[in-house]
Each structure stands twice: as C-alpha cells, then as structure tokens.
PDB file of C-alpha atoms in Angstrom:
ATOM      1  CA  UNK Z   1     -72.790 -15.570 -21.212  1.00  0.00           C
ATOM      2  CA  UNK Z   2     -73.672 -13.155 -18.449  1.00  0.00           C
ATOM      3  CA  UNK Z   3     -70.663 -11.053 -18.759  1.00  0.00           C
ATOM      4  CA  UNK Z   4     -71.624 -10.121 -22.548  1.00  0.00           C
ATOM      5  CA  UNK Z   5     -75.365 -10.011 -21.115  1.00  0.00           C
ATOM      6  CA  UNK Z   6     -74.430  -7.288 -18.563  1.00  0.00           C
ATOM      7  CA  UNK Z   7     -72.414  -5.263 -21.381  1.00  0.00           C
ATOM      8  CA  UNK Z   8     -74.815  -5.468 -23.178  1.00  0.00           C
ATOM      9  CA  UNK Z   9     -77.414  -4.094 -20.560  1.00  0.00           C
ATOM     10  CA  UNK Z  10     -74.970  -1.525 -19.812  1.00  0.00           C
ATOM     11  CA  UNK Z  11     -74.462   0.332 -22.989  1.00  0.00           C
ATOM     12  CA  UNK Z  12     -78.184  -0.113 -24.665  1.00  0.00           C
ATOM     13  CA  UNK Z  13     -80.343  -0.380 -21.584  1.00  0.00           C
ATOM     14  CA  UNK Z  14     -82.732  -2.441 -20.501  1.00  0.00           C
ATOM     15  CA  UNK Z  15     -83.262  -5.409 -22.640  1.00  0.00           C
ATOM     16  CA  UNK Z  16     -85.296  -8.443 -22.000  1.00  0.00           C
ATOM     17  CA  UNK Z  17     -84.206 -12.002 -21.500  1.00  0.00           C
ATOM     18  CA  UNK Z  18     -85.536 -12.868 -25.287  1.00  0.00           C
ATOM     19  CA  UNK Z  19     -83.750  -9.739 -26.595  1.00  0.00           C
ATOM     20  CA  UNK Z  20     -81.062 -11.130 -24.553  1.00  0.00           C
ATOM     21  CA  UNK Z  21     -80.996 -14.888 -26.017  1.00  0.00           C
ATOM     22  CA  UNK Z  22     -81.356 -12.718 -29.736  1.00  0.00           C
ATOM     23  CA  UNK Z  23     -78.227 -10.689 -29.287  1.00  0.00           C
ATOM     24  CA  UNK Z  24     -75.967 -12.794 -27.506  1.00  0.00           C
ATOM     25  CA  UNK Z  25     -74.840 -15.192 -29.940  1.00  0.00           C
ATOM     26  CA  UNK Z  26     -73.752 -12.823 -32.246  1.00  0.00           C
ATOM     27  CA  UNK Z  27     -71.007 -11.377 -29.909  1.00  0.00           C
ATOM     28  CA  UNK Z  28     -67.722 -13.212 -28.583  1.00  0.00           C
ATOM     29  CA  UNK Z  29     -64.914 -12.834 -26.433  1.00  0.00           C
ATOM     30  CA  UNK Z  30     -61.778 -12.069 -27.860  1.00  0.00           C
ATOM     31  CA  UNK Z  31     -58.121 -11.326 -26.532  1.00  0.00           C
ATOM     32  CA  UNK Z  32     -55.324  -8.737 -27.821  1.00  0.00           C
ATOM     33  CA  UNK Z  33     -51.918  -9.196 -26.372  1.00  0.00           C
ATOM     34  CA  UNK Z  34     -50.182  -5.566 -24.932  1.00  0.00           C
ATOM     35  CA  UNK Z  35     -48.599  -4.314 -28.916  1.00  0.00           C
ATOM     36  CA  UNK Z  36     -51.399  -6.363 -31.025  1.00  0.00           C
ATOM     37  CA  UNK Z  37     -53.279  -4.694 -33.232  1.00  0.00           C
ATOM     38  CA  UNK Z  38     -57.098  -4.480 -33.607  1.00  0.00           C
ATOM     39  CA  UNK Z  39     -56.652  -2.568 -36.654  1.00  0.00           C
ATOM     40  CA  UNK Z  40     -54.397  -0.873 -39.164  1.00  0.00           C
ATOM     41  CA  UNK Z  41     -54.581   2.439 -41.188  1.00  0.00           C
ATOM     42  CA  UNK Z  42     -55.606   1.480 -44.485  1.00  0.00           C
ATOM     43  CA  UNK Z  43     -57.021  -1.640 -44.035  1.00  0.00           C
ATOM     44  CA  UNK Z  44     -60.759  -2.189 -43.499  1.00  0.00           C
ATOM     45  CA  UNK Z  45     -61.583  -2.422 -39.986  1.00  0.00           C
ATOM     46  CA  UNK Z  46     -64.498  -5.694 -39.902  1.00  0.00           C
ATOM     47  CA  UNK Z  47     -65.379  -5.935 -35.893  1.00  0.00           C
ATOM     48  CA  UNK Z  48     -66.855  -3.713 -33.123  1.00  0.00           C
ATOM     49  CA  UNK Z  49     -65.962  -4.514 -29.838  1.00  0.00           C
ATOM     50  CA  UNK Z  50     -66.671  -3.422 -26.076  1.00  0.00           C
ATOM     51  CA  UNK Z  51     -63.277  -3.331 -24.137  1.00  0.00           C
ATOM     52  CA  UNK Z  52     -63.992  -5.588 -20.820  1.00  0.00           C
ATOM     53  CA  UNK Z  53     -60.655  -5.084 -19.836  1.00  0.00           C
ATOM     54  CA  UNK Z  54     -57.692  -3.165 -20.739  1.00  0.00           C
ATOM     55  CA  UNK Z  55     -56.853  -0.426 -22.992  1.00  0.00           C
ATOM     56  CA  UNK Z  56     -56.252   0.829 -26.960  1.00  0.00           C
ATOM     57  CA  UNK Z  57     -54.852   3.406 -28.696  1.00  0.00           C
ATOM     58  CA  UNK Z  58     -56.198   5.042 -31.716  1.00  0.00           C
ATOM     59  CA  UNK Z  59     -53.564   6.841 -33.279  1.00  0.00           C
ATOM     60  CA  UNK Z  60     -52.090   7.917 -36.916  1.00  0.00           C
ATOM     61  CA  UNK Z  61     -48.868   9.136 -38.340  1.00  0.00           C
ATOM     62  CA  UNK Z  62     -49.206  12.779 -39.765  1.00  0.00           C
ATOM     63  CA  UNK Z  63     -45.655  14.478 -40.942  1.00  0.00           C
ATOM     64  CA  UNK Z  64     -43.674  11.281 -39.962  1.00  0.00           C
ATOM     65  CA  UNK Z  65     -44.799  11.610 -36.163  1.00  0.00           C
ATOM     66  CA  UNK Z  66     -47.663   9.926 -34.133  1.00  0.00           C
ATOM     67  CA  UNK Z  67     -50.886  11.809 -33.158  1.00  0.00           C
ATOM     68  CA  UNK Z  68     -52.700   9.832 -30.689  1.00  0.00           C
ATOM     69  CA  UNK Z  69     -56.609  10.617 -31.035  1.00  0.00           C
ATOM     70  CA  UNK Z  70     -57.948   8.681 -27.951  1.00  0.00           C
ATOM     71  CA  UNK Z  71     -57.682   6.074 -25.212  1.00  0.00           C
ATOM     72  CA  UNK Z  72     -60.062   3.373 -25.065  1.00  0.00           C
ATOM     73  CA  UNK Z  73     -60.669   1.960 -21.644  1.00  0.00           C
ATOM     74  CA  UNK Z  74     -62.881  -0.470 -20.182  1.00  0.00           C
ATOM     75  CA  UNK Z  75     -66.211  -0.095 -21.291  1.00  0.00           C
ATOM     76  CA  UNK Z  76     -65.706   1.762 -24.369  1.00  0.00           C
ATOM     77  CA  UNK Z  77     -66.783   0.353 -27.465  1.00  0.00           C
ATOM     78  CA  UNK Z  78     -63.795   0.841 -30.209  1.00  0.00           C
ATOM     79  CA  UNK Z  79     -64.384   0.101 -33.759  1.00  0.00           C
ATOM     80  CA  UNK Z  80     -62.664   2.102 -36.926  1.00  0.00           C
ATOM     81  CA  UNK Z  81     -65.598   4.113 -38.139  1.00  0.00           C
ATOM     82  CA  UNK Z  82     -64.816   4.244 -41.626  1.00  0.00           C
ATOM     83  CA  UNK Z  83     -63.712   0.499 -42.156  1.00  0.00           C
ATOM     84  CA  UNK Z  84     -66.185  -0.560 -40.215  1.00  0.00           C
ATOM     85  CA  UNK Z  85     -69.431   1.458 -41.322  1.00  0.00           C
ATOM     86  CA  UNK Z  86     -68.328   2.827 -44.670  1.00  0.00           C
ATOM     87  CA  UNK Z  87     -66.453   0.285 -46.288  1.00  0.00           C
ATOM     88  CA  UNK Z  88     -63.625   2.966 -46.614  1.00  0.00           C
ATOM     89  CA  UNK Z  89     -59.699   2.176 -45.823  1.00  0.00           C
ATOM     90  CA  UNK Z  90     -59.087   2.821 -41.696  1.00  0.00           C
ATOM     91  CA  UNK Z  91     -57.893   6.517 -40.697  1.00  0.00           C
ATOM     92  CA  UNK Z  92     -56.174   4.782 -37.256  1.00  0.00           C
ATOM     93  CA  UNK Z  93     -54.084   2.599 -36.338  1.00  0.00           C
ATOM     94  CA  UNK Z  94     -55.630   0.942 -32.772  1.00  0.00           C
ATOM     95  CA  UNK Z  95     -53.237  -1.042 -30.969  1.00  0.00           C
ATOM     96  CA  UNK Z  96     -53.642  -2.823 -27.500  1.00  0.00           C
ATOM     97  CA  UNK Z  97     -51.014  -0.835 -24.529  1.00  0.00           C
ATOM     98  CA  UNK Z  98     -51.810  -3.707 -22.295  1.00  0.00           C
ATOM     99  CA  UNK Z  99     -53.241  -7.042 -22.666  1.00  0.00           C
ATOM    100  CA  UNK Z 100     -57.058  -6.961 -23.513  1.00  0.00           C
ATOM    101  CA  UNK Z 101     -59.976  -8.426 -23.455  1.00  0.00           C
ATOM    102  CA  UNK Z 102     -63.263  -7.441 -25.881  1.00  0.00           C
ATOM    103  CA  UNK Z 103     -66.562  -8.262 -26.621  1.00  0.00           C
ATOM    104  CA  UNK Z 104     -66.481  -8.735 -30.178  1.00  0.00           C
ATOM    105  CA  UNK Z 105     -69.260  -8.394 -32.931  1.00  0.00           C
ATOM    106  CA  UNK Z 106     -68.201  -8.964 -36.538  1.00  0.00           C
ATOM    107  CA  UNK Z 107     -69.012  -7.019 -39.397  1.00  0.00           C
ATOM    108  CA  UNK Z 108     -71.169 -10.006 -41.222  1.00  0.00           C
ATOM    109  CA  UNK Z 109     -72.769 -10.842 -37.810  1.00  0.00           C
ATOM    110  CA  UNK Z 110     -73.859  -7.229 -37.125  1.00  0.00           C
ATOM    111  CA  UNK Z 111     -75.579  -6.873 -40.447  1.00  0.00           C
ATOM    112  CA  UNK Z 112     -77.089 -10.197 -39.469  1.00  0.00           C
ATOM    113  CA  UNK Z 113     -78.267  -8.724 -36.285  1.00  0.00           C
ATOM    114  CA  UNK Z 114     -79.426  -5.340 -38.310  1.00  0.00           C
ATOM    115  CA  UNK Z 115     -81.754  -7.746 -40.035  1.00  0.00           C
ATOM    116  CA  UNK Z 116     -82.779 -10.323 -37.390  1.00  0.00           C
ATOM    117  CA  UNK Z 117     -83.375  -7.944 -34.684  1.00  0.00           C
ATOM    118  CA  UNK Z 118     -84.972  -4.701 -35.585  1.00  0.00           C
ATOM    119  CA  UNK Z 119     -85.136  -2.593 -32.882  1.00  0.00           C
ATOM    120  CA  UNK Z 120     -80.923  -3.205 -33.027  1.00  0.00           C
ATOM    121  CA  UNK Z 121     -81.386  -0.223 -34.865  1.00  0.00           C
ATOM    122  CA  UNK Z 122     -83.022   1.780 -32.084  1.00  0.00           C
ATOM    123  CA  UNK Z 123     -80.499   0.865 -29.535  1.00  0.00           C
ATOM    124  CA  UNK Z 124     -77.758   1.363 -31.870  1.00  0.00           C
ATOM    125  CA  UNK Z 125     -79.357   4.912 -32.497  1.00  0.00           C
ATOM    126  CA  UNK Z 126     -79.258   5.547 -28.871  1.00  0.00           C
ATOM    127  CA  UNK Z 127     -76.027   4.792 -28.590  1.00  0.00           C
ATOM    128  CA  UNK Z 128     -74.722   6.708 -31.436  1.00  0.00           C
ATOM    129  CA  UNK Z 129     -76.269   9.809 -30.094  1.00  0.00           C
ATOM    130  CA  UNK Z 130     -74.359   9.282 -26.654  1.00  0.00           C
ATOM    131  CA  UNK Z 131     -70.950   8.934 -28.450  1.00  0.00           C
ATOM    132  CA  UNK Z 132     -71.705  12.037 -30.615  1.00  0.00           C
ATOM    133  CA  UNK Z 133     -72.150  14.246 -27.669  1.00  0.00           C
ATOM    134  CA  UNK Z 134     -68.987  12.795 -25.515  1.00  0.00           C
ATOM    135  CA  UNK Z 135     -67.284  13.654 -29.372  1.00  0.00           C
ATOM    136  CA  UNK Z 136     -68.895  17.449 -29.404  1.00  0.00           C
ATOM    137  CA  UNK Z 137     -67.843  17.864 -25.942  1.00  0.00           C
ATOM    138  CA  UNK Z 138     -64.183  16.977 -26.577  1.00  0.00           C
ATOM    139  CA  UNK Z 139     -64.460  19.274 -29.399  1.00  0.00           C
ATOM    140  CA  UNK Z 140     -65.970  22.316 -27.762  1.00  0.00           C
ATOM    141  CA  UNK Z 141     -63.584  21.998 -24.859  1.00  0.00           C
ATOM    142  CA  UNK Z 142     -60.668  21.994 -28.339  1.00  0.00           C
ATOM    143  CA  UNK Z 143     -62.037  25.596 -28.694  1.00  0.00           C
ATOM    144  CA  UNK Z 144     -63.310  27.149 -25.843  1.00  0.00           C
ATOM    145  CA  UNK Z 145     -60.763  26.065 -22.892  1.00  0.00           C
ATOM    146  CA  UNK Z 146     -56.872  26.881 -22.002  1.00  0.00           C
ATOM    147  CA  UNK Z 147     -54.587  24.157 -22.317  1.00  0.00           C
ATOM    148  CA  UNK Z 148     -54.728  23.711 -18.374  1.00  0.00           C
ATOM    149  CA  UNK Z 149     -58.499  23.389 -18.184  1.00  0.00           C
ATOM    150  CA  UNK Z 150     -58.332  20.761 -20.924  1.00  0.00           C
ATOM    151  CA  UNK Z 151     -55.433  19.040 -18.569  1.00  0.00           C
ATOM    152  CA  UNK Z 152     -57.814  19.548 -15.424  1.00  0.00           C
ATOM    153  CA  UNK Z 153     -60.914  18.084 -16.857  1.00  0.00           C
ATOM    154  CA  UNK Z 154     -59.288  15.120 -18.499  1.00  0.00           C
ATOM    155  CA  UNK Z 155     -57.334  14.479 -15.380  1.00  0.00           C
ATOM    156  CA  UNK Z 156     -60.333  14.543 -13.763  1.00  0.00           C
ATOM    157  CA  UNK Z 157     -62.141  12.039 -15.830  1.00  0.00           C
ATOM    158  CA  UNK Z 158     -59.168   9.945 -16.729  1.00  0.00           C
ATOM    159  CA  UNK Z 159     -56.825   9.934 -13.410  1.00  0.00           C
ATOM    160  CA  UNK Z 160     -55.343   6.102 -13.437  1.00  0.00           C
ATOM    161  CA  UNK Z 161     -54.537   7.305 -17.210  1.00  0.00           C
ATOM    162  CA  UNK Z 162     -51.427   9.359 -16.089  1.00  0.00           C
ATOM    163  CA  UNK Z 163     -49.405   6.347 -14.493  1.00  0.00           C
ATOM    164  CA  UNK Z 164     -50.232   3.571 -17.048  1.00  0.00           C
ATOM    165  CA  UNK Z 165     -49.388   5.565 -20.610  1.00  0.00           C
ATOM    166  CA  UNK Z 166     -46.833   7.792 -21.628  1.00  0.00           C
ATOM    167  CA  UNK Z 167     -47.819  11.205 -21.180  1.00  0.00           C
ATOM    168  CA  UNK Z 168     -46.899  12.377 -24.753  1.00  0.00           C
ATOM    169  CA  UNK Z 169     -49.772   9.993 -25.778  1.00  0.00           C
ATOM    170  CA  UNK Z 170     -51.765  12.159 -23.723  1.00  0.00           C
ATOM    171  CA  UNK Z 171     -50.388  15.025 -24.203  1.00  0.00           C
ATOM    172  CA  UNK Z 172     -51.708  14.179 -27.971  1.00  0.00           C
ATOM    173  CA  UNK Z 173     -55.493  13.735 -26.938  1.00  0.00           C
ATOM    174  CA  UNK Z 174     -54.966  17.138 -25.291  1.00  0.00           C
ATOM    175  CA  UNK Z 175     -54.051  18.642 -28.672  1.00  0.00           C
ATOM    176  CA  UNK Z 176     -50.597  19.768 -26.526  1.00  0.00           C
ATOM    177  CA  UNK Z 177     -47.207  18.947 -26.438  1.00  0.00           C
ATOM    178  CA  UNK Z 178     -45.595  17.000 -24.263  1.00  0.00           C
ATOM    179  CA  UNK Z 179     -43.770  20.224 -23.297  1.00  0.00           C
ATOM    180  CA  UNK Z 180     -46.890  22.240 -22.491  1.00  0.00           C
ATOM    181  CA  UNK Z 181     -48.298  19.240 -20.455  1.00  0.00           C
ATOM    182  CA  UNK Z 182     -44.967  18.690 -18.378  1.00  0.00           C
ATOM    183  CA  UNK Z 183     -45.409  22.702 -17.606  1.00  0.00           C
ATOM    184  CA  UNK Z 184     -48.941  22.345 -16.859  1.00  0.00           C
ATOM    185  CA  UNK Z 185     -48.307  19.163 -14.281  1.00  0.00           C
ATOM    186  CA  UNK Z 186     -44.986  20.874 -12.752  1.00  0.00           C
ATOM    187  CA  UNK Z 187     -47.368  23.783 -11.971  1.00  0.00           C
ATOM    188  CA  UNK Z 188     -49.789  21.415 -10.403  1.00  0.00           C
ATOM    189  CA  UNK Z 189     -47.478  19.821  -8.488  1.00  0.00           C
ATOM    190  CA  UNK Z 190     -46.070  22.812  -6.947  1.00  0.00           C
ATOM    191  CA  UNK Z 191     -49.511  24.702  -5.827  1.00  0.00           C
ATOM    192  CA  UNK Z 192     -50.740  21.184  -4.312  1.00  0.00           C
TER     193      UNK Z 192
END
C-alpha cells in the first residue's frame, strides 16, 4: 500500500523496498468517526497509529473540568503512552473532532515487528528522540515565555487550528484560559 509506504518513509526515513515489504503488513488503515474514541482513561490503550487525515484530542478530566493536553493532526503519530508501552491504565482520553483516518499498528503486531525486524528498534529510537524534543520544547516555552508568545508561536505553527476547534481546547494546550486567550487574540486583532 503506497500510502502506508510513504508514511512510513516519512516519519523513519529512508527505508528500502525489502524493509518496505517487512513493515507493511503489519500496519492497516483504520477509520474514527468525528466523537469516536481511540482510547479511554483507564483502559489500556493496544494500537499506535499515524493520523493520515483528520484530527484527535488528548484530553483528561482534573477537578470535574477538561484539560486538553494536545491536538493531533495529520501526520502525527498518537498512541496512549502508558497503555500502550507500559501496560499501565491510559492517563487520556483521545477522541476523534472530525472524521479520521489512521495508519494503525497493533500492540501484538508491533512486538511482532520488534522481533522480526530488528533495526525497528533503531528507527523507533530515532523517532522517539524527535518526539522528546518537540515535548521539551513545549515545555521550555511552559516556563520561559508570556502567555502571548506561547499564543504567537502556536499560532504560528498551528494556524488552520483556530477555525476548526474550540478555542478553550486551545486555550488548554496553552496552559491559559479561555479568558486570557480571548484577551490575547482581541489584542491581535486590533494592532493588525
């Protein structure tokens, strides 16, 4: 399947057509309707997946109200991290906003792959190391920017966000209330 192929390719780099053939078969499409979810707190999340098209929300419910971690897009890979690699009940809830399709790996077929493909590990490695840094950088810019400079650079990096989603979702991401960002964007508008 060329679409999974060039995911593939995408996120672990170049891989050859044998590598290619090895991989593939493990993966398959799958489809969330807009309110499905991919996963619940406290279950045991058992697939990783590449978002092809649409969009998820990771979120939880601390003190009775909903704190929205991220926004998966297109060409993220989503998976609970503690279902999914530890065995431990889900932290997040991850629901599809819009319909959405994934490349989907399950937990029994990735430790499969683990064993049937070695240098899986490698790329996976790779990979990790990528999503730890975008994770440090959302964390430094938590403690070393203003409220606004956390609004500019995710507005920046995430403009089509900001007509498809409520904002208090992203108001959440940006560790801000909906208040704070409605301030922020007023004060936008008005200096434009």
């Amino acid at each position: 399947m060329k679409e999974i192929n060039q995911i593939l390719q995408d996120h672990f780099g170049k891989l050859s057509p044998r590598e290619l053939e090895v991989i593939e078969p493990y993966f398959h499409e799958e489809k969330l309707l807009k309110n499905d979810f991919f996963t619940l707190s406290g279950k045991k999340c058992d697939r990783l997946s590449f978002i092809k098209s649409g969009m998820l929300r990771i979120y939880t419910l601390a003190d009775g109200k909903e704190v929205t971690q991220w926004i998966s897009t297109e060409n993220y890979l989503i998976t609970e991290v503690m279902g999914f690699f530890f065995n431990k009940p889900n932290r997040w809830n991850i629901q599809a906003m819009v319909n959405t399709s994934l490349i989907t790996i399950s937990k029994q077929n990735y430790l499969k792959l683990c064993n049937e493909f070695p240098r899986w590990n490698n790329l996976e490695k790779e990979f990790i190391v990528k999503c730890f840094v975008m994770l440090e950088d959302r964390v430094y810019s938590h403690i070393s920017m203003t409220a606004e400079e956390r609004y500019d650079l995710y507005y920046a990096q995430n403009k089509e966000l900001f007509n498809q989603i409520p904002l208090q979702y992203i108001a959440s991401v940006l560790g801000m209330s909906a208040e704070t960002l409605s301030r922020i964007r007023n004060r936008k508008r008005t200096s434009s």
